[in-house]
């Protein structure tokens, strides 16, 4: 190529022309090549200003001409140094060529599309973060579309429930402590589906008026009810309410009873599908065929047979209302009662609830025009009492009470409902020892046969026993006796029911409280069992302030013993030995009855079985704990003051999986070890020298206490060794009204005492239960507390030294004659508060007629917590003895 360049044509008019401007070449006035941008140091050369513009100049300060203003604007937009920020791509970086990402004002390429324009392009500051209406509407449409799709999928995935599938029930299998099967019992034999034409219209109308008045018009789902349930769950409450008959049908057949959000939504989907796929009569049929009516009866046909002995089609409107009431909760609306499931579900309380709801349902049916005036008047005329309970397959003998006790424990220690449990499918592993259960049953039956003759003696009729055996330091219930068996129409578990006053078996709790907490006179220092209290009969009870307890008529209350034997001031140990009432009534007041209550509760007695209104009689047995709880409380003494709650179930499995909640109860300290050991030492003396001498036939070291109640309505013996604690209760009860009856004359004797038949049963059982076991005895009891005699005791005189031991204790200076009778107090002294006023000779624990030697009988006498308004009883309506 030629060394000489071709000289470019010179511009005309000094402007260089538009072409030159486009090429970026210098104007002709410079006469030389333009210097690189930035080389001159001039501000106009910097990248902060445009190379072209209406006021731009060349290197020599001359005005650089351009083609037009539009051209200048486009040039300015392509540059990077103008006052308006340009795009990233194509701008020049400092000292470098043009390229993407090198400009100072970086922005998204306006030509590049984004699916979601957020943060927003071409917006600055806070405006970049404000979503556009297109974005908002798009998201809303997407959410709604997804929701519709979800509902559609949920609706498609669920099916319509089948009542016949729900009718397939499983057995519950119970196991002995050694793992062998005890019994398999289920609900299959008590369930049968019927068609809608076999269900009376009155039954259908009853459930509609009571539970879902809009049944025929609603869609099957109650959205507001579900919303309330979900809100309750969010607050940590129960998901009660909000169920239509359709939803209840779904719940009965398809779902578990777990109260969860998932279950509520699933229930809603299925209910919607049921409402669209099934007609209302089909839904009603399914609901009544799958509902639980109690007593193991699933479905209206089983319920009709169970409660009225008829087929469903033969039910009358009045009977239908009773069965409809059961759907609110059979535990609380079955007139037969369910105290074994809940103490509040007594026969009396349940009957009252059933009658009230029965009347309300009939009234609602009448108001809804679903029951004519004439039919309503006929139905409301008389409550149709259902028939009593019946034994079901396999539930006979003591098995029925063992299974009942285990079932109650399972329901109390898990989230399993009674309805779920009765549907079956559970394996229940119990603590019950088959050999010991059989031994306890044999002991009761042997003594019954030898001593009672109900065919020839009227007073031997209705005699019942309840007993339980618990392992100290463990709490396992190894045996119990609940009654004659379901097959003999005895459905109350006497081992696990309250209502029978325990009498003098309560006194050890008073003594324990005194040894641990002292009296108001000892300033918290424990009281020695060698402290002396007045044991005479008919004594006034003194308050800590020196005043006396009064009857309602303001006469002075006097505590009675069973006999009028003049014991004088005797030690608490002697008073326990001979079961003298007056020392323990005064001691209980001196210690503080609240402290006695706390001690009993610590030992294992449930608060709801104790007398709520504390009064002097509380100290001598007005409370009504079960045989299980009394055995457990005495096991606390056997374990040197360590307590474990009684339990009957070690494990529960469902579908091969072990359910939570059945860990062994923990051992706790209920009282000081030496307090418990001193109680044991005192109760050993009761067996060796006192009212429990019949228990010496056991032939091993044992401790125990007798108890007899006022009017001889109950008698107890509770005793223990280190290996086993057992309680035995005996009483008479009218089966029609559950009222306790006097046992005076029972077994052909004047009265039954705790040291008699109950002790014989205890001894017979313990011989067998402990056969082959060693005799470890009990830990030694060391001296405890200070001697704090009752206020008013005369100055001490020389007397034999008494120490806590197994040696015979002091004996009375004279043996009371068998013809000695208790003095008859005046009417004002024997009449109690208005609600217990009686002039039938019951007095405050005394009995009239001959009494035997105190060393041979349980010198006790008590009132009765049942039916006190009808005569007899102690001050404030209690039992003593």
PDB file of C-alpha atoms in Angstrom, residues 481-669:
ATOM      1  CA  UNK A 481     -62.992 -59.524  93.888  1.00  0.00           C
ATOM      2  CA  UNK A 482     -65.748 -57.433  92.360  1.00  0.00           C
ATOM      3  CA  UNK A 483     -68.883 -59.414  93.128  1.00  0.00           C
ATOM      4  CA  UNK A 484     -70.996 -62.374  92.067  1.00  0.00           C
ATOM      5  CA  UNK A 485     -70.440 -61.770  88.336  1.00  0.00           C
ATOM      6  CA  UNK A 486     -72.295 -60.207  85.444  1.00  0.00           C
ATOM      7  CA  UNK A 487     -74.070 -63.495  84.794  1.00  0.00           C
ATOM      8  CA  UNK A 488     -75.749 -63.069  88.190  1.00  0.00           C
ATOM      9  CA  UNK A 489     -76.863 -59.539  87.314  1.00  0.00           C
ATOM     10  CA  UNK A 490     -74.204 -57.953  89.504  1.00  0.00           C
ATOM     11  CA  UNK A 491     -72.675 -55.256  87.304  1.00  0.00           C
ATOM     12  CA  UNK A 492     -71.062 -53.036  89.958  1.00  0.00           C
ATOM     13  CA  UNK A 493     -67.367 -53.673  90.547  1.00  0.00           C
ATOM     14  CA  UNK A 494     -67.226 -53.774  94.355  1.00  0.00           C
ATOM     15  CA  UNK A 495     -63.423 -53.633  94.296  1.00  0.00           C
ATOM     16  CA  UNK A 496     -63.354 -50.338  92.447  1.00  0.00           C
ATOM     17  CA  UNK A 497     -66.371 -48.431  93.632  1.00  0.00           C
ATOM     18  CA  UNK A 498     -66.958 -45.949  96.419  1.00  0.00           C
ATOM     19  CA  UNK A 499     -69.951 -45.567  98.707  1.00  0.00           C
ATOM     20  CA  UNK A 500     -69.037 -47.932 101.529  1.00  0.00           C
ATOM     21  CA  UNK A 501     -67.636 -46.100 104.630  1.00  0.00           C
ATOM     22  CA  UNK A 502     -64.337 -47.539 105.852  1.00  0.00           C
ATOM     23  CA  UNK A 503     -64.850 -46.933 109.585  1.00  0.00           C
ATOM     24  CA  UNK A 504     -61.888 -47.435 111.890  1.00  0.00           C
ATOM     25  CA  UNK A 505     -59.537 -48.517 109.098  1.00  0.00           C
ATOM     26  CA  UNK A 506     -59.151 -44.724 108.705  1.00  0.00           C
ATOM     27  CA  UNK A 507     -57.526 -44.278 112.120  1.00  0.00           C
ATOM     28  CA  UNK A 508     -53.965 -45.102 110.970  1.00  0.00           C
ATOM     29  CA  UNK A 509     -54.017 -41.942 108.810  1.00  0.00           C
ATOM     30  CA  UNK A 510     -54.890 -39.881 111.898  1.00  0.00           C
ATOM     31  CA  UNK A 511     -52.049 -41.453 113.862  1.00  0.00           C
ATOM     32  CA  UNK A 512     -49.602 -40.950 110.982  1.00  0.00           C
ATOM     33  CA  UNK A 513     -50.548 -37.266 110.714  1.00  0.00           C
ATOM     34  CA  UNK A 514     -50.073 -36.849 114.478  1.00  0.00           C
ATOM     35  CA  UNK A 515     -46.632 -38.482 114.443  1.00  0.00           C
ATOM     36  CA  UNK A 516     -45.490 -36.420 111.452  1.00  0.00           C
ATOM     37  CA  UNK A 517     -47.097 -32.999 112.058  1.00  0.00           C
ATOM     38  CA  UNK A 518     -47.830 -32.974 115.792  1.00  0.00           C
ATOM     39  CA  UNK A 519     -50.777 -31.166 117.378  1.00  0.00           C
ATOM     40  CA  UNK A 520     -51.521 -27.521 118.060  1.00  0.00           C
ATOM     41  CA  UNK A 521     -49.861 -28.039 121.457  1.00  0.00           C
ATOM     42  CA  UNK A 522     -46.532 -29.450 120.175  1.00  0.00           C
ATOM     43  CA  UNK A 523     -45.629 -26.668 117.766  1.00  0.00           C
ATOM     44  CA  UNK A 524     -44.978 -29.022 114.842  1.00  0.00           C
ATOM     45  CA  UNK A 525     -43.152 -31.697 116.818  1.00  0.00           C
ATOM     46  CA  UNK A 526     -44.536 -35.181 116.190  1.00  0.00           C
ATOM     47  CA  UNK A 527     -46.680 -36.918 118.770  1.00  0.00           C
ATOM     48  CA  UNK A 528     -45.668 -40.239 120.287  1.00  0.00           C
ATOM     49  CA  UNK A 529     -48.145 -43.146 120.039  1.00  0.00           C
ATOM     50  CA  UNK A 530     -47.664 -43.452 123.800  1.00  0.00           C
ATOM     51  CA  UNK A 531     -49.494 -40.160 124.328  1.00  0.00           C
ATOM     52  CA  UNK A 532     -52.685 -40.630 126.354  1.00  0.00           C
ATOM     53  CA  UNK A 533     -56.219 -39.583 125.481  1.00  0.00           C
ATOM     54  CA  UNK A 534     -59.511 -40.149 127.241  1.00  0.00           C
ATOM     55  CA  UNK A 535     -61.111 -43.350 125.956  1.00  0.00           C
ATOM     56  CA  UNK A 536     -64.382 -43.149 127.850  1.00  0.00           C
ATOM     57  CA  UNK A 537     -67.699 -43.212 126.055  1.00  0.00           C
ATOM     58  CA  UNK A 538     -69.985 -40.234 125.450  1.00  0.00           C
ATOM     59  CA  UNK A 539     -67.259 -37.605 125.557  1.00  0.00           C
ATOM     60  CA  UNK A 540     -67.403 -33.972 124.539  1.00  0.00           C
ATOM     61  CA  UNK A 541     -65.031 -32.976 121.738  1.00  0.00           C
ATOM     62  CA  UNK A 542     -62.963 -29.881 122.442  1.00  0.00           C
ATOM     63  CA  UNK A 543     -61.791 -27.383 119.827  1.00  0.00           C
ATOM     64  CA  UNK A 544     -58.227 -25.983 120.034  1.00  0.00           C
ATOM     65  CA  UNK A 545     -59.633 -22.752 121.509  1.00  0.00           C
ATOM     66  CA  UNK A 546     -61.171 -24.708 124.386  1.00  0.00           C
ATOM     67  CA  UNK A 547     -64.781 -24.552 123.222  1.00  0.00           C
ATOM     68  CA  UNK A 548     -66.844 -27.648 122.448  1.00  0.00           C
ATOM     69  CA  UNK A 549     -68.438 -28.796 119.243  1.00  0.00           C
ATOM     70  CA  UNK A 550     -72.170 -28.252 119.259  1.00  0.00           C
ATOM     71  CA  UNK A 551     -75.156 -29.885 117.657  1.00  0.00           C
ATOM     72  CA  UNK A 552     -77.450 -27.768 115.522  1.00  0.00           C
ATOM     73  CA  UNK A 553     -79.717 -27.170 118.522  1.00  0.00           C
ATOM     74  CA  UNK A 554     -76.650 -25.781 120.363  1.00  0.00           C
ATOM     75  CA  UNK A 555     -76.444 -28.774 122.683  1.00  0.00           C
ATOM     76  CA  UNK A 556     -72.958 -30.159 123.219  1.00  0.00           C
ATOM     77  CA  UNK A 557     -71.978 -32.905 120.819  1.00  0.00           C
ATOM     78  CA  UNK A 558     -70.738 -36.101 122.460  1.00  0.00           C
ATOM     79  CA  UNK A 559     -68.742 -38.786 120.692  1.00  0.00           C
ATOM     80  CA  UNK A 560     -69.780 -42.378 121.340  1.00  0.00           C
ATOM     81  CA  UNK A 561     -67.868 -45.632 121.451  1.00  0.00           C
ATOM     82  CA  UNK A 562     -69.470 -48.969 120.665  1.00  0.00           C
ATOM     83  CA  UNK A 563     -69.535 -49.902 124.319  1.00  0.00           C
ATOM     84  CA  UNK A 564     -69.673 -47.939 127.534  1.00  0.00           C
ATOM     85  CA  UNK A 565     -66.564 -49.591 128.895  1.00  0.00           C
ATOM     86  CA  UNK A 566     -64.672 -47.012 131.024  1.00  0.00           C
ATOM     87  CA  UNK A 567     -61.259 -47.023 129.447  1.00  0.00           C
ATOM     88  CA  UNK A 568     -60.129 -43.826 131.087  1.00  0.00           C
ATOM     89  CA  UNK A 569     -56.949 -42.227 129.726  1.00  0.00           C
ATOM     90  CA  UNK A 570     -55.229 -44.737 127.447  1.00  0.00           C
ATOM     91  CA  UNK A 571     -52.355 -44.528 125.012  1.00  0.00           C
ATOM     92  CA  UNK A 572     -53.045 -44.006 121.324  1.00  0.00           C
ATOM     93  CA  UNK A 573     -51.440 -47.390 120.782  1.00  0.00           C
ATOM     94  CA  UNK A 574     -53.982 -49.003 123.093  1.00  0.00           C
ATOM     95  CA  UNK A 575     -56.834 -47.068 121.507  1.00  0.00           C
ATOM     96  CA  UNK A 576     -55.767 -48.391 118.081  1.00  0.00           C
ATOM     97  CA  UNK A 577     -55.500 -51.926 119.428  1.00  0.00           C
ATOM     98  CA  UNK A 578     -59.055 -51.908 120.789  1.00  0.00           C
ATOM     99  CA  UNK A 579     -60.429 -49.490 118.149  1.00  0.00           C
ATOM    100  CA  UNK A 580     -61.708 -46.972 120.664  1.00  0.00           C
ATOM    101  CA  UNK A 581     -63.278 -43.969 118.948  1.00  0.00           C
ATOM    102  CA  UNK A 582     -63.083 -41.059 121.367  1.00  0.00           C
ATOM    103  CA  UNK A 583     -59.269 -40.706 121.512  1.00  0.00           C
ATOM    104  CA  UNK A 584     -58.973 -40.520 117.719  1.00  0.00           C
ATOM    105  CA  UNK A 585     -61.810 -38.046 117.299  1.00  0.00           C
ATOM    106  CA  UNK A 586     -60.115 -35.667 119.738  1.00  0.00           C
ATOM    107  CA  UNK A 587     -56.654 -36.394 118.271  1.00  0.00           C
ATOM    108  CA  UNK A 588     -57.896 -35.591 114.769  1.00  0.00           C
ATOM    109  CA  UNK A 589     -59.145 -32.197 115.929  1.00  0.00           C
ATOM    110  CA  UNK A 590     -55.893 -31.518 117.793  1.00  0.00           C
ATOM    111  CA  UNK A 591     -53.750 -32.402 114.759  1.00  0.00           C
ATOM    112  CA  UNK A 592     -56.017 -30.570 112.328  1.00  0.00           C
ATOM    113  CA  UNK A 593     -58.464 -32.424 110.117  1.00  0.00           C
ATOM    114  CA  UNK A 594     -56.956 -30.807 107.027  1.00  0.00           C
ATOM    115  CA  UNK A 595     -53.600 -32.402 107.861  1.00  0.00           C
ATOM    116  CA  UNK A 596     -55.308 -35.754 108.264  1.00  0.00           C
ATOM    117  CA  UNK A 597     -56.837 -35.333 104.825  1.00  0.00           C
ATOM    118  CA  UNK A 598     -53.435 -34.459 103.322  1.00  0.00           C
ATOM    119  CA  UNK A 599     -51.852 -37.525 104.937  1.00  0.00           C
ATOM    120  CA  UNK A 600     -54.551 -39.840 103.584  1.00  0.00           C
ATOM    121  CA  UNK A 601     -54.199 -38.354 100.105  1.00  0.00           C
ATOM    122  CA  UNK A 602     -50.411 -38.729 100.219  1.00  0.00           C
ATOM    123  CA  UNK A 603     -50.861 -42.386 101.112  1.00  0.00           C
ATOM    124  CA  UNK A 604     -53.060 -42.924  98.041  1.00  0.00           C
ATOM    125  CA  UNK A 605     -56.670 -42.042  98.922  1.00  0.00           C
ATOM    126  CA  UNK A 606     -58.452 -40.063  96.197  1.00  0.00           C
ATOM    127  CA  UNK A 607     -59.755 -36.632  97.278  1.00  0.00           C
ATOM    128  CA  UNK A 608     -63.220 -37.172  95.816  1.00  0.00           C
ATOM    129  CA  UNK A 609     -63.775 -40.180  98.089  1.00  0.00           C
ATOM    130  CA  UNK A 610     -63.139 -38.185 101.258  1.00  0.00           C
ATOM    131  CA  UNK A 611     -65.725 -36.254 103.236  1.00  0.00           C
ATOM    132  CA  UNK A 612     -65.638 -32.710 101.897  1.00  0.00           C
ATOM    133  CA  UNK A 613     -66.999 -30.870 104.932  1.00  0.00           C
ATOM    134  CA  UNK A 614     -64.474 -31.643 107.651  1.00  0.00           C
ATOM    135  CA  UNK A 615     -65.856 -32.387 111.121  1.00  0.00           C
ATOM    136  CA  UNK A 616     -64.789 -34.539 114.085  1.00  0.00           C
ATOM    137  CA  UNK A 617     -66.311 -37.714 112.606  1.00  0.00           C
ATOM    138  CA  UNK A 618     -63.912 -37.434 109.641  1.00  0.00           C
ATOM    139  CA  UNK A 619     -61.203 -38.874 111.899  1.00  0.00           C
ATOM    140  CA  UNK A 620     -63.012 -42.181 112.365  1.00  0.00           C
ATOM    141  CA  UNK A 621     -64.030 -43.243 108.887  1.00  0.00           C
ATOM    142  CA  UNK A 622     -66.723 -41.216 107.159  1.00  0.00           C
ATOM    143  CA  UNK A 623     -64.818 -41.440 103.861  1.00  0.00           C
ATOM    144  CA  UNK A 624     -65.678 -44.012 101.192  1.00  0.00           C
ATOM    145  CA  UNK A 625     -62.578 -44.998  99.171  1.00  0.00           C
ATOM    146  CA  UNK A 626     -62.585 -48.172  97.083  1.00  0.00           C
ATOM    147  CA  UNK A 627     -61.068 -51.462  98.179  1.00  0.00           C
ATOM    148  CA  UNK A 628     -58.285 -50.909  95.620  1.00  0.00           C
ATOM    149  CA  UNK A 629     -57.378 -47.536  97.101  1.00  0.00           C
ATOM    150  CA  UNK A 630     -57.455 -48.789 100.690  1.00  0.00           C
ATOM    151  CA  UNK A 631     -55.125 -51.664  99.801  1.00  0.00           C
ATOM    152  CA  UNK A 632     -52.825 -49.217  98.009  1.00  0.00           C
ATOM    153  CA  UNK A 633     -52.793 -46.772 100.942  1.00  0.00           C
ATOM    154  CA  UNK A 634     -51.882 -49.501 103.436  1.00  0.00           C
ATOM    155  CA  UNK A 635     -49.193 -50.666 100.984  1.00  0.00           C
ATOM    156  CA  UNK A 636     -47.610 -47.252 101.647  1.00  0.00           C
ATOM    157  CA  UNK A 637     -47.192 -48.209 105.333  1.00  0.00           C
ATOM    158  CA  UNK A 638     -45.753 -51.578 104.259  1.00  0.00           C
ATOM    159  CA  UNK A 639     -43.226 -49.769 102.029  1.00  0.00           C
ATOM    160  CA  UNK A 640     -41.961 -47.542 104.881  1.00  0.00           C
ATOM    161  CA  UNK A 641     -43.790 -44.489 103.578  1.00  0.00           C
ATOM    162  CA  UNK A 642     -43.117 -44.835  99.844  1.00  0.00           C
ATOM    163  CA  UNK A 643     -46.208 -44.700  97.658  1.00  0.00           C
ATOM    164  CA  UNK A 644     -47.009 -45.837  94.108  1.00  0.00           C
ATOM    165  CA  UNK A 645     -50.368 -45.265  92.449  1.00  0.00           C
ATOM    166  CA  UNK A 646     -52.181 -48.549  91.811  1.00  0.00           C
ATOM    167  CA  UNK A 647     -52.195 -49.733  88.196  1.00  0.00           C
ATOM    168  CA  UNK A 648     -53.727 -52.645  86.326  1.00  0.00           C
ATOM    169  CA  UNK A 649     -52.304 -52.320  82.786  1.00  0.00           C
ATOM    170  CA  UNK A 650     -48.677 -52.611  81.733  1.00  0.00           C
ATOM    171  CA  UNK A 651     -49.095 -52.181  77.953  1.00  0.00           C
ATOM    172  CA  UNK A 652     -51.702 -51.656  75.237  1.00  0.00           C
ATOM    173  CA  UNK A 653     -51.126 -52.533  71.589  1.00  0.00           C
ATOM    174  CA  UNK A 654     -53.077 -51.768  68.442  1.00  0.00           C
ATOM    175  CA  UNK A 655     -52.110 -53.102  65.016  1.00  0.00           C
ATOM    176  CA  UNK A 656     -48.919 -54.445  66.552  1.00  0.00           C
ATOM    177  CA  UNK A 657     -47.847 -51.008  67.809  1.00  0.00           C
ATOM    178  CA  UNK A 658     -47.524 -50.270  71.521  1.00  0.00           C
ATOM    179  CA  UNK A 659     -49.492 -47.183  72.548  1.00  0.00           C
ATOM    180  CA  UNK A 660     -48.003 -44.504  74.836  1.00  0.00           C
ATOM    181  CA  UNK A 661     -49.239 -43.664  78.325  1.00  0.00           C
ATOM    182  CA  UNK A 662     -48.758 -46.946  80.163  1.00  0.00           C
ATOM    183  CA  UNK A 663     -45.411 -46.544  81.838  1.00  0.00           C
ATOM    184  CA  UNK A 664     -45.217 -47.848  85.372  1.00  0.00           C
ATOM    185  CA  UNK A 665     -46.195 -45.177  87.959  1.00  0.00           C
ATOM    186  CA  UNK A 666     -43.300 -43.607  89.827  1.00  0.00           C
ATOM    187  CA  UNK A 667     -42.440 -44.219  93.462  1.00  0.00           C
ATOM    188  CA  UNK A 668     -42.835 -41.140  95.683  1.00  0.00           C
ATOM    189  CA  UNK A 669     -42.212 -40.375  99.350  1.00  0.00           C
TER     190      UNK A 669
END
